[in-house]
Coordinates of C-alpha atoms in Angstrom, one line a residue:
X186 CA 122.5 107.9 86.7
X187 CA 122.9 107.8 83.2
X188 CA 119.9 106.1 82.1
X189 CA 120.2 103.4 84.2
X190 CA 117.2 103.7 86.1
X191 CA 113.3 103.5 84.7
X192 CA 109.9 103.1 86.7
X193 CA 106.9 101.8 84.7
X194 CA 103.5 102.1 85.7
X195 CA 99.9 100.8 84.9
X196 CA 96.9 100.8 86.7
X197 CA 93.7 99.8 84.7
X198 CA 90.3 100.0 86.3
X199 CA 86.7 98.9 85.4
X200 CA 83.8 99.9 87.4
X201 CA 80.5 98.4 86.7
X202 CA 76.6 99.0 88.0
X203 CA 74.2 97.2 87.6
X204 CA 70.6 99.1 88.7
X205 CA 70.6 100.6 91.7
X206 CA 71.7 97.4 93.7
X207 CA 75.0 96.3 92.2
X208 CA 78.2 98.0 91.9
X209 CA 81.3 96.4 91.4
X210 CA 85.5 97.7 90.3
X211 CA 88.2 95.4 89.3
X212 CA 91.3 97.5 89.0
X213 CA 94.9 96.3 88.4
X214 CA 98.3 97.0 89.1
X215 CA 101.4 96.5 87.4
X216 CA 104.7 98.2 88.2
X217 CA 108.2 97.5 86.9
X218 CA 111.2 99.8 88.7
X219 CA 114.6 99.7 88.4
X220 CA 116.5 101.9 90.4
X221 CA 120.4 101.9 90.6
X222 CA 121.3 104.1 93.7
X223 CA 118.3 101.9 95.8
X224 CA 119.9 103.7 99.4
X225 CA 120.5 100.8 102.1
X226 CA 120.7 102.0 105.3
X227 CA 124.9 103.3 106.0
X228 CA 127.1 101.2 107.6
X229 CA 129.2 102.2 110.7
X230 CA 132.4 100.0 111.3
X231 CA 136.3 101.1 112.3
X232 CA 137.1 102.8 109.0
X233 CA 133.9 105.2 109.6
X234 CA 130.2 105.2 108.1
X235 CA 129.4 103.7 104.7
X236 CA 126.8 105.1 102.6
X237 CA 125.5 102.1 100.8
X238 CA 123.6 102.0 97.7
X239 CA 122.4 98.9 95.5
X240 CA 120.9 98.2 91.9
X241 CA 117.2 96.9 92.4
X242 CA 115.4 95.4 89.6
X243 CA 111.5 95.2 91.3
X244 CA 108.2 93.9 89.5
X245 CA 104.9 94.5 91.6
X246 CA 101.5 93.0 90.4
X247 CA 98.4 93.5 92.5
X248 CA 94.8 92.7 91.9
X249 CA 91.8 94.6 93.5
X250 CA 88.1 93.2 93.8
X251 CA 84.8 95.3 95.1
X252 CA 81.3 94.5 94.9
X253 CA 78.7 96.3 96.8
X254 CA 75.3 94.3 96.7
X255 CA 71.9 96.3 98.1
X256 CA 69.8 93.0 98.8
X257 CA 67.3 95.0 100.7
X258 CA 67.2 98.3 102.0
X259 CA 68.0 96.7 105.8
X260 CA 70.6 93.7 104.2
X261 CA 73.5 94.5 102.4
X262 CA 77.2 92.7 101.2
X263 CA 80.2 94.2 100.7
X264 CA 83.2 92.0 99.6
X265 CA 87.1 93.3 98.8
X266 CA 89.7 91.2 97.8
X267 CA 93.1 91.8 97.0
X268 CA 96.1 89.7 96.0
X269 CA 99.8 91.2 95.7
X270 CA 103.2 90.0 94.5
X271 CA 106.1 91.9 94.6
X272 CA 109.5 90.3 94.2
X273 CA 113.2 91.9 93.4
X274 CA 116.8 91.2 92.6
X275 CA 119.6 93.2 94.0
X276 CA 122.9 93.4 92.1
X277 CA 126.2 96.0 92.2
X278 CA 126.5 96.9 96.3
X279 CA 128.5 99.8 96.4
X280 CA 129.2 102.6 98.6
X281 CA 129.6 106.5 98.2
X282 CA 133.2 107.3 96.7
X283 CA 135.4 110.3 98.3
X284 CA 134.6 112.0 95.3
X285 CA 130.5 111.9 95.2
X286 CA 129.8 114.7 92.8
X287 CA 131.8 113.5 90.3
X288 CA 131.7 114.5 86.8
X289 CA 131.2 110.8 85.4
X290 CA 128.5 108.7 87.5
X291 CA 131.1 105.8 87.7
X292 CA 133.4 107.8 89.5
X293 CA 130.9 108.8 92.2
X294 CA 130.6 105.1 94.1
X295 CA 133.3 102.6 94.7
X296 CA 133.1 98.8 95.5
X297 CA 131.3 97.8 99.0
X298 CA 132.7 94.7 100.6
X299 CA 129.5 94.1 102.7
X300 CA 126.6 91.6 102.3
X301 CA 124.5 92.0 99.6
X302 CA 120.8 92.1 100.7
X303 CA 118.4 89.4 99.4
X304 CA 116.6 89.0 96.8
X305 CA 112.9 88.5 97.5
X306 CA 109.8 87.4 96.6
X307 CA 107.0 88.8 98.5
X308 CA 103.3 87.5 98.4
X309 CA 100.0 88.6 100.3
X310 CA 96.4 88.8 99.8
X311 CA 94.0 90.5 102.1
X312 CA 90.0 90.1 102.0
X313 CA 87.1 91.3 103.9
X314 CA 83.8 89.9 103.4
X315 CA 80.8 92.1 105.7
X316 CA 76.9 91.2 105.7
X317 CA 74.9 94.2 107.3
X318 CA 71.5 93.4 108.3
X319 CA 69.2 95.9 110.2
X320 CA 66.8 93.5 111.5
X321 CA 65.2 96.7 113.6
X322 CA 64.8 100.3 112.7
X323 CA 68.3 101.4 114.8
X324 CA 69.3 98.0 114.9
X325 CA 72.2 96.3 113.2
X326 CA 74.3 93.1 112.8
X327 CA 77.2 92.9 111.2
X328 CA 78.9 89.5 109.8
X329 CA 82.5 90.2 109.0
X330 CA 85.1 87.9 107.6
X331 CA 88.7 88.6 107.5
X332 CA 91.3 86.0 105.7
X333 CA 95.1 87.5 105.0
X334 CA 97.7 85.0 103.2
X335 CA 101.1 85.6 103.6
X336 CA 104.1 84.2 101.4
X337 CA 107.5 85.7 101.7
X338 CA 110.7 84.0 100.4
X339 CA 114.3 84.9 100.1
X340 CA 114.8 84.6 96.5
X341 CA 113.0 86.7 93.2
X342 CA 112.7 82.8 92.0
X343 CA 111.7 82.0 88.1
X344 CA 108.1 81.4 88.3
X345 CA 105.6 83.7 86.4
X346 CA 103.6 86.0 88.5
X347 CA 100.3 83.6 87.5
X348 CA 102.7 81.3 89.4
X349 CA 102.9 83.1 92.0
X350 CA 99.7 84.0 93.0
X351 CA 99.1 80.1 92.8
X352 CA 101.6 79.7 95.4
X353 CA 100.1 82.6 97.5
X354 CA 96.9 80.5 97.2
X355 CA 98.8 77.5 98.8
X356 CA 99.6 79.6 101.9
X357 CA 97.8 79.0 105.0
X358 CA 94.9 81.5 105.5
X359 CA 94.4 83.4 108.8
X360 CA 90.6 84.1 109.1
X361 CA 89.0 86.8 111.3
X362 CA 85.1 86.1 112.2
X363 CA 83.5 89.3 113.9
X364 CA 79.9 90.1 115.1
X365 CA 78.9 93.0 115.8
X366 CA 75.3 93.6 117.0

């Protein structure tokens, strides 16, 4: 594609552990991709079937928490946490030209007269929170808590991704309380 196209990637991770009871990871995630034959799905009208590509321009940034804590050998906590952000622009809609191994890259798509899709802005964050107590020899009880935020809008929007994850925060949570005994 002539260069037009990149994918960066890093993923730093810290693991810590402290004695035999703590253990604990943050890791991070941060992707840009740009990708300008992003395939849409084809189009079918009167003239015949459109293959449809698209220029997308996509940043990702996640954050993942763990700690492990050994209170006793019958009570232990485990907590994950992990926030997300991913949010994209879509530009130059075009569809497969008659000629699509052309020589020149240019020559292989021609203009699309369809909707372009939209851009987005995508933001979740997923945690789980369990409390294992044997209180018997062959007897356990699990606390588990579940909260999953959701935040999805129709536009990549200016904000930073610190921004972001602020406004993810402002999202109603949905919380899951299980016990299991």
């Amino acid at each position: 594609d002539d260069g037009r196209s990149n994918y960066v990637n890093l993923s730093p991770e810290v693991d810590l552990r402290v004695g035999s009871q703590f253990r604990g990871s943050v890791s991070a995630n941060f992707t840009h991709s740009i990708n300008d034959r992003q395939d849409r799905n084809p189009q079918t009208d009167l003239t015949g079937t459109h293959y449809i590509f698209a220029h997308i321009n996509q940043q990702t940034v996640a954050m993942t928490f763990r700690v492990d804590y050994t209170a006793t050998r019958t009570l232990t906590l485990q907590v994950y946490a992990q926030p997300f952000v991913s949010k994209a622009e879509w530009s130059n809609l075009r569809e497969l030209s008659a000629t699509p191994r052309a020589e020149s890259y240019d020559d292989r798509f021609q203009p699309y007269a369809g909707t372009m899709p939209s851009d987005f802005n995508r933001k979740f964050f997923n945690s789980n929170v369990v409390v294992r107590w044997e209180y018997r020899p062959g007897s356990t009880l699990y606390l588990v808590w579940n909260q999953g935020r959701e935040d999805i809008e129709q536009t990549m929007g200016d904000r930073t991704f610190t921004g972001d994850f602020g406004e993810l925060f402002n999202s109603r949570p949905l919380n899951t309380f299980l016990i299991k005994m």
